[in-house]
């Protein structure tokens, strides 16, 4: 069992990771409109400094889509908000990023990449919602949903 040693990779894709890369100011970012908790949904912009250390999280609570089963990730349909958050990044590049896990509390909700161990396997999963989980070799090419 190998725990992540300071960094893991997030690779943009067409599934749950459409927005990951480098902002115009050099910071690394991950943007999602699929974050969710009990009865709430969020658009979250996770930002790391250019060296991959945590910088800040920008969170907006939005309405959870109707008809989505509990525990299932779904787009919040907040396209304007997503576009606004992307515009804040300036000229950005979608590309793999190597970043450090972190967790912060916003109004009683944890946001970040949280490490857990289950039956001898260490993983990092996104919060809130736990709908993306990375495992070793931490290359970001595969994740569980």
XYZ file of N, CA, C and O in Angstrom:
580
model
N 0.848 -1.179 0.000
C 0.000 0.000 0.000
C 0.891 1.240 0.000
O 1.753 1.397 0.842
N 0.671 2.127 -0.972
C 1.453 3.347 -1.059
C 0.537 4.554 -0.933
O -0.390 4.709 -1.717
N 0.804 5.367 0.077
C 0.048 6.605 0.214
C 0.638 7.623 -0.754
O 1.788 7.529 -1.141
N -0.176 8.589 -1.136
C 0.300 9.631 -2.031
C 1.369 10.451 -1.290
O 1.230 10.764 -0.131
N 2.475 10.702 -1.955
C 3.590 11.411 -1.335
C 3.611 12.867 -1.791
O 4.392 13.251 -2.644
N 2.721 13.651 -1.256
C 2.737 15.071 -1.503
C 1.994 15.538 -2.741
O 1.488 16.635 -2.766
N 1.916 14.736 -3.791
C 1.279 15.167 -5.034
C 0.526 14.001 -5.682
O 0.899 12.843 -5.533
N -0.519 14.344 -6.387
C -1.203 13.384 -7.252
C -1.554 14.137 -8.523
O -1.510 15.361 -8.570
N -1.878 13.412 -9.557
C -2.146 14.029 -10.851
C -3.643 14.014 -11.150
O -4.325 13.023 -10.933
N -4.138 15.138 -11.695
C -5.500 15.249 -12.199
C -5.372 15.488 -13.705
O -4.691 16.420 -14.128
N -6.010 14.632 -14.481
C -5.944 14.727 -15.940
C -7.339 15.070 -16.466
O -8.296 14.360 -16.176
N -7.474 16.151 -17.246
C -8.798 16.486 -17.787
C -9.321 15.386 -18.702
O -8.539 14.711 -19.392
N -10.649 15.189 -18.682
C -11.285 14.199 -19.551
C -12.695 14.662 -19.900
O -13.106 15.755 -19.526
N -13.427 13.828 -20.583
C -14.791 14.171 -20.991
C -15.849 13.597 -20.051
O -17.023 13.565 -20.413
N -15.449 13.153 -18.871
C -16.394 12.518 -17.964
C -16.616 13.414 -16.746
O -17.452 14.309 -16.775
N -15.878 13.208 -15.663
C -16.051 14.006 -14.453
C -14.991 15.098 -14.284
O -15.040 15.858 -13.317
N -14.029 15.163 -15.188
C -12.925 16.119 -15.028
C -12.762 16.962 -16.298
O -11.725 16.941 -16.943
N -13.783 17.741 -16.669
C -13.649 18.527 -17.899
C -12.737 19.738 -17.761
O -12.183 20.212 -18.748
N -12.560 20.233 -16.530
C -11.790 21.460 -16.342
C -10.689 21.271 -15.306
O -10.928 21.385 -14.105
N -9.495 20.990 -15.777
C -8.300 20.934 -14.938
C -7.156 21.452 -15.788
O -7.065 21.138 -16.975
N -6.302 22.268 -15.180
C -5.188 22.802 -15.952
C -4.482 23.932 -15.240
O -4.448 23.992 -14.017
N -3.945 24.835 -16.063
C -3.159 25.945 -15.555
C -3.797 27.266 -15.980
O -4.086 27.465 -17.168
N -4.025 28.141 -14.998
C -4.597 29.462 -15.251
C -3.524 30.401 -15.789
O -2.321 30.119 -15.703
N -3.979 31.529 -16.292
C -3.058 32.520 -16.853
C -2.008 32.971 -15.837
O -0.858 33.228 -16.188
N -2.380 33.042 -14.553
C -1.436 33.490 -13.525
C -0.503 32.385 -13.032
O 0.270 32.583 -12.107
N -0.586 31.187 -13.656
C 0.306 30.083 -13.301
C -0.258 29.124 -12.275
O 0.313 28.055 -12.045
N -1.376 29.506 -11.644
C -1.965 28.586 -10.661
C -2.588 27.389 -11.360
O -3.063 27.474 -12.491
N -2.616 26.263 -10.670
C -3.272 25.043 -11.135
C -4.726 25.106 -10.679
O -5.029 25.648 -9.617
N -5.632 24.520 -11.470
C -7.045 24.582 -11.090
C -7.785 23.303 -11.455
O -7.392 22.559 -12.339
N -8.867 23.084 -10.719
C -9.858 22.055 -11.012
C -11.206 22.709 -10.758
O -11.416 23.298 -9.698
N -12.114 22.655 -11.735
C -13.436 23.256 -11.615
C -14.479 22.173 -11.830
O -14.404 21.408 -12.792
N -15.466 22.116 -10.925
C -16.533 21.123 -11.060
C -17.876 21.731 -10.678
O -17.973 22.509 -9.734
N -18.906 21.341 -11.426
C -20.280 21.698 -11.056
C -21.045 20.456 -10.621
O -22.262 20.429 -10.610
N -20.303 19.391 -10.245
C -20.919 18.134 -9.821
C -20.744 17.866 -8.332
O -21.046 16.771 -7.871
N -20.272 18.817 -7.577
C -20.081 18.624 -6.143
C -21.437 18.621 -5.455
O -22.304 19.431 -5.789
N -21.626 17.726 -4.504
C -22.931 17.652 -3.852
C -22.821 17.131 -2.434
O -21.889 16.411 -2.089
N -23.784 17.542 -1.632
C -23.931 17.061 -0.267
C -25.383 16.690 -0.070
O -26.141 16.573 -1.030
N -25.778 16.551 1.173
C -27.162 16.172 1.435
C -28.087 17.339 1.086
O -28.151 18.333 1.798
N -28.752 17.234 -0.041
C -29.729 18.232 -0.464
C -29.165 19.461 -1.139
O -29.921 20.320 -1.576
N -27.854 19.587 -1.231
C -27.260 20.775 -1.841
C -26.291 20.366 -2.948
O -25.776 19.253 -2.964
N -26.066 21.284 -3.858
C -25.072 21.094 -4.912
C -24.171 22.323 -4.924
O -24.547 23.394 -4.414
N -22.986 22.172 -5.486
C -22.014 23.255 -5.464
C -21.245 23.303 -6.780
O -20.998 22.278 -7.411
N -20.852 24.511 -7.130
C -19.833 24.715 -8.148
C -18.592 25.098 -7.363
O -18.622 26.029 -6.544
N -17.515 24.360 -7.578
C -16.289 24.611 -6.827
C -15.104 24.798 -7.746
O -14.894 24.008 -8.666
N -14.366 25.861 -7.507
C -13.109 26.111 -8.205
C -11.996 25.906 -7.196
O -11.871 26.665 -6.236
N -11.218 24.838 -7.387
C -10.123 24.498 -6.497
C -8.856 25.059 -7.135
O -8.579 24.791 -8.309
N -8.086 25.806 -6.373
C -6.881 26.456 -6.891
C -5.659 26.092 -6.066
O -5.711 26.082 -4.825
N -4.586 25.797 -6.765
C -3.287 25.533 -6.161
C -2.293 26.542 -6.701
O -2.424 27.000 -7.845
N -1.291 26.869 -5.924
C -0.211 27.729 -6.411
C 0.515 27.010 -7.544
O 0.332 25.809 -7.753
N 1.359 27.735 -8.266
C 2.076 27.158 -9.405
C 2.885 25.922 -9.007
O 3.063 25.003 -9.818
N 3.341 25.858 -7.748
C 4.132 24.699 -7.305
C 3.263 23.523 -6.860
O 3.773 22.502 -6.400
N 1.925 23.656 -6.969
C 1.022 22.558 -6.633
C 0.559 22.527 -5.194
O -0.189 21.634 -4.803
N 0.952 23.512 -4.376
C 0.464 23.575 -3.000
C -0.873 24.316 -2.979
O -1.123 25.208 -3.782
N -1.728 23.952 -2.049
C -3.072 24.513 -1.963
C -3.041 26.026 -1.850
O -2.239 26.601 -1.118
N -3.970 26.688 -2.564
C -4.107 28.133 -2.504
C -5.471 28.519 -1.947
O -5.564 29.086 -0.870
N -6.552 28.194 -2.676
C -7.889 28.561 -2.205
C -8.964 27.751 -2.922
O -8.718 27.130 -3.944
N -10.164 27.802 -2.352
C -11.354 27.197 -2.947
C -12.413 28.281 -3.050
O -12.652 29.001 -2.078
N -13.023 28.388 -4.218
C -14.155 29.296 -4.409
C -15.385 28.432 -4.613
O -15.410 27.602 -5.530
N -16.384 28.607 -3.757
C -17.553 27.719 -3.745
C -18.831 28.538 -3.892
O -18.992 29.568 -3.248
N -19.721 28.041 -4.734
C -21.051 28.629 -4.866
C -22.071 27.512 -4.692
O -22.003 26.491 -5.392
N -23.004 27.708 -3.769
C -24.080 26.731 -3.607
C -25.128 26.976 -4.688
O -25.496 28.114 -4.960
N -25.573 25.902 -5.321
C -26.590 25.968 -6.373
C -27.647 24.913 -6.085
O -27.483 24.074 -5.209
N -28.722 24.953 -6.834
C -29.799 23.986 -6.626
C -29.373 22.614 -7.157
O -28.854 22.503 -8.247
N -29.629 21.591 -6.357
C -29.365 20.215 -6.801
C -30.403 19.867 -7.849
O -31.603 20.116 -7.670
N -29.975 19.295 -8.989
C -30.937 18.955 -10.045
C -32.030 18.006 -9.557
O -31.771 17.105 -8.755
N -33.234 18.215 -10.023
C -34.366 17.344 -9.684
C -34.148 15.941 -10.254
O -33.608 15.785 -11.354
N -34.566 14.945 -9.512
C -34.565 13.573 -10.004
C -33.236 12.848 -9.955
O -33.142 11.707 -10.391
N -32.196 13.484 -9.436
C -30.901 12.817 -9.327
C -30.897 12.010 -8.032
O -31.150 12.557 -6.961
N -30.630 10.700 -8.118
C -30.627 9.873 -6.908
C -29.588 10.346 -5.892
O -28.524 10.848 -6.284
N -29.881 10.194 -4.602
C -28.890 10.542 -3.579
C -27.594 9.768 -3.828
O -27.622 8.609 -4.226
N -26.468 10.419 -3.627
C -25.182 9.755 -3.803
C -24.681 9.730 -5.227
O -23.616 9.184 -5.490
N -25.425 10.295 -6.161
C -24.996 10.297 -7.566
C -24.598 11.708 -7.983
O -25.312 12.669 -7.712
N -23.454 11.811 -8.651
C -23.002 13.103 -9.161
C -23.756 13.438 -10.437
O -24.076 12.560 -11.231
N -24.045 14.709 -10.604
C -24.699 15.196 -11.820
C -24.374 16.671 -11.969
O -24.193 17.379 -10.976
N -24.311 17.115 -13.188
C -24.082 18.526 -13.439
C -25.192 19.343 -12.794
O -26.368 19.002 -12.898
N -24.806 20.435 -12.150
C -25.793 21.306 -11.516
C -26.509 22.169 -12.543
O -27.462 22.862 -12.207
N -26.053 22.139 -13.782
C -26.686 22.940 -14.814
C -26.436 24.426 -14.640
O -27.204 25.256 -15.117
N -25.357 24.767 -13.975
C -25.025 26.161 -13.693
C -24.006 26.663 -14.718
O -22.921 27.118 -14.374
N -24.374 26.574 -15.983
C -23.440 26.884 -17.058
C -22.892 28.300 -16.994
O -21.715 28.531 -17.265
N -23.735 29.269 -16.645
C -23.272 30.662 -16.553
C -22.238 30.828 -15.443
O -21.250 31.537 -15.616
N -22.474 30.174 -14.331
C -21.542 30.248 -13.211
C -20.214 29.580 -13.577
O -19.140 30.114 -13.277
N -20.280 28.424 -14.230
C -19.065 27.747 -14.680
C -18.295 28.657 -15.638
O -17.077 28.835 -15.517
N -18.989 29.259 -16.595
C -18.347 30.169 -17.551
C -17.707 31.354 -16.834
O -16.595 31.783 -17.182
N -18.377 31.880 -15.821
C -17.844 33.000 -15.050
C -16.573 32.598 -14.307
O -15.586 33.351 -14.293
N -16.597 31.435 -13.684
C -15.409 30.953 -12.964
C -14.250 30.717 -13.934
O -13.095 31.032 -13.638
N -14.546 30.161 -15.119
C -13.495 29.961 -16.118
C -12.919 31.301 -16.571
O -11.705 31.431 -16.754
N -13.766 32.296 -16.734
C -13.307 33.621 -17.159
C -12.358 34.230 -16.123
O -11.415 34.948 -16.485
N -12.593 33.938 -14.842
C -11.707 34.438 -13.790
C -10.282 33.931 -13.950
O -9.339 34.555 -13.457
N -10.121 32.799 -14.623
C -8.796 32.184 -14.781
C -7.951 32.878 -15.838
O -6.764 32.605 -15.957
N -8.570 33.767 -16.619
C -7.848 34.383 -17.731
C -7.633 33.348 -18.816
O -8.412 32.402 -18.971
N -6.573 33.516 -19.558
C -6.241 32.539 -20.598
C -5.693 31.290 -19.897
O -4.643 31.338 -19.268
N -6.443 30.204 -19.969
C -6.049 28.977 -19.270
C -5.766 27.869 -20.270
O -6.181 27.929 -21.430
N -5.055 26.847 -19.797
C -4.724 25.680 -20.607
C -5.255 24.454 -19.881
O -4.955 24.255 -18.692
N -6.065 23.648 -20.572
C -6.490 22.365 -20.009
C -5.338 21.392 -20.192
O -4.899 21.145 -21.319
N -4.850 20.857 -19.071
C -3.702 19.957 -19.107
C -3.606 19.219 -17.777
O -4.194 19.655 -16.789
N -2.853 18.107 -17.745
C -2.660 17.421 -16.470
C -1.962 18.341 -15.471
O -1.095 19.140 -15.844
N -2.367 18.222 -14.209
C -1.743 19.001 -13.141
C -1.317 18.066 -12.022
O -1.965 17.063 -11.754
N -0.213 18.381 -11.383
C 0.280 17.648 -10.227
C 0.123 18.555 -9.018
O 0.746 19.625 -8.954
N -0.721 18.124 -8.084
C -1.107 18.984 -6.963
C -1.144 18.203 -5.654
O -1.193 16.976 -5.655
N -1.141 18.946 -4.554
C -1.192 18.353 -3.221
C -2.639 18.204 -2.760
O -3.469 19.067 -3.028
N -2.956 17.117 -2.058
C -4.289 16.983 -1.471
C -4.487 18.039 -0.382
O -3.522 18.540 0.194
N -5.741 18.386 -0.121
C -6.072 19.353 0.914
C -7.536 19.163 1.278
O -8.294 18.522 0.561
N -7.934 19.739 2.389
C -9.346 19.776 2.788
C -9.573 21.054 3.578
O -8.763 21.411 4.432
N -10.661 21.743 3.245
C -11.060 22.942 3.972
C -12.545 22.843 4.291
O -13.296 22.164 3.586
N -12.953 23.531 5.327
C -14.347 23.551 5.735
C -14.967 24.876 5.323
O -14.397 25.934 5.584
N -16.118 24.795 4.664
C -16.890 25.986 4.312
C -18.310 25.769 4.817
O -19.029 24.914 4.299
N -18.677 26.483 5.887
C -20.014 26.385 6.469
C -20.396 24.952 6.816
O -21.510 24.507 6.536
N -19.465 24.207 7.389
C -19.732 22.844 7.821
C -19.632 21.788 6.736
O -19.920 20.621 6.977
N -19.196 22.165 5.525
C -19.042 21.229 4.413
C -17.563 21.150 4.062
O -16.901 22.184 3.915
N -17.040 19.934 3.927
C -15.643 19.744 3.551
C -15.506 19.816 2.045
O -16.246 19.163 1.311
N -14.532 20.605 1.590
C -14.180 20.708 0.183
C -12.713 20.350 0.041
O -11.885 20.816 0.823
N -12.388 19.530 -0.940
C -10.993 19.196 -1.189
C -10.812 17.776 -1.662
O -11.745 17.122 -2.132
N -9.579 17.310 -1.542
C -9.186 15.950 -1.905
C -8.721 15.283 -0.629
O -7.694 15.660 -0.061
N -9.480 14.303 -0.167
C -9.314 13.700 1.148
C -8.792 12.272 1.005
O -9.323 11.481 0.217
N -7.786 11.946 1.781
C -7.231 10.594 1.766
C -7.972 9.673 2.711
O -8.358 10.073 3.805
N -8.189 8.444 2.258
C -8.804 7.417 3.095
C -8.118 6.082 2.818
O -7.510 5.888 1.765
N -8.256 5.189 3.776
C -7.742 3.838 3.600
C -8.878 2.859 3.843
O -9.621 2.980 4.822
N -9.049 1.916 2.932
C -10.087 0.900 3.058
C -9.489 -0.444 2.679
O -8.971 -0.593 1.564
N -9.523 -1.386 3.618
C -9.006 -2.739 3.407
C -7.607 -2.723 2.803
O -7.299 -3.435 1.846
N -6.754 -1.848 3.344
C -5.361 -1.808 2.928
C -5.072 -1.015 1.666
O -3.932 -0.967 1.225
N -6.088 -0.392 1.077
C -5.882 0.404 -0.127
C -6.107 1.867 0.204
O -7.148 2.243 0.741
N -5.118 2.691 -0.127
C -5.202 4.116 0.124
C -5.719 4.809 -1.131
O -5.323 4.469 -2.254
N -6.613 5.773 -0.947
C -7.141 6.522 -2.082
C -7.336 7.981 -1.689
O -7.356 8.324 -0.514
N -7.486 8.812 -2.698
C -7.857 10.215 -2.531
C -9.175 10.410 -3.231
O -9.325 10.013 -4.393
N -10.134 11.008 -2.552
C -11.420 11.260 -3.197
C -11.821 12.721 -3.003
O -11.398 13.382 -2.064
N -12.641 13.186 -3.926
C -13.098 14.564 -3.869
C -14.247 14.697 -2.886
O -15.052 13.788 -2.731
N -14.285 15.823 -2.229
C -15.390 16.172 -1.339
C -15.872 17.568 -1.691
O -15.046 18.412 -2.047
N -17.137 17.843 -1.580
C -18.187 16.910 -1.186
C -18.637 16.046 -2.366
O -18.467 16.409 -3.519
N -19.178 14.914 -2.034
C -19.773 14.031 -3.025
C -19.060 12.717 -3.222
O -19.676 11.748 -3.608
N -17.756 12.678 -2.995
C -17.000 11.429 -3.130
C -17.340 10.699 -4.429
O -17.632 9.512 -4.437
N -17.309 11.400 -5.568
C -17.642 10.762 -6.847
C -16.421 10.554 -7.738
O -16.541 9.996 -8.823
N -15.259 10.992 -7.293
C -14.003 10.718 -7.987
C -13.026 10.215 -6.938
O -12.848 10.853 -5.902
N -12.387 9.081 -7.205
C -11.367 8.554 -6.298
C -10.160 8.099 -7.101
O -10.300 7.331 -8.062
N -8.995 8.599 -6.737
C -7.727 8.226 -7.372
C -6.972 7.252 -6.477
O -7.061 7.330 -5.249
N -6.215 6.353 -7.113
C -5.397 5.362 -6.427
C -3.990 5.400 -7.011
O -3.766 6.022 -8.052
N -3.045 4.685 -6.330
C -1.723 4.594 -6.928
C -1.846 3.930 -8.302
O -2.768 3.143 -8.502
N -1.104 4.315 -9.269
C 0.153 5.062 -9.198
C 0.012 6.585 -9.219
O 0.986 7.277 -9.513
N -1.166 7.132 -8.930
C -1.392 8.568 -8.801
C -1.143 9.333 -10.095
O -0.808 10.502 -10.082
N -1.295 8.671 -11.229
C -1.021 9.312 -12.523
C -2.235 9.991 -13.130
O -2.142 10.621 -14.182
N -3.409 9.861 -12.490
C -4.605 10.545 -12.940
C -5.264 9.970 -14.173
O -6.265 10.501 -14.657
N -4.733 8.887 -14.700
C -5.272 8.331 -15.932
C -6.537 7.517 -15.698
O -7.351 7.373 -16.602
N -6.708 7.012 -14.498
C -7.919 6.263 -14.158
C -8.381 6.683 -12.772
O -7.582 6.982 -11.907
N -9.705 6.699 -12.611
C -10.264 6.959 -11.291
C -11.562 6.200 -11.173
O -12.176 5.811 -12.166
N -11.974 5.956 -9.942
C -13.246 5.280 -9.697
C -14.307 6.334 -9.452
O -14.036 7.416 -8.928
N -15.535 5.986 -9.821
C -16.669 6.877 -9.596
C -17.709 6.171 -8.745
O -17.684 4.984 -8.599
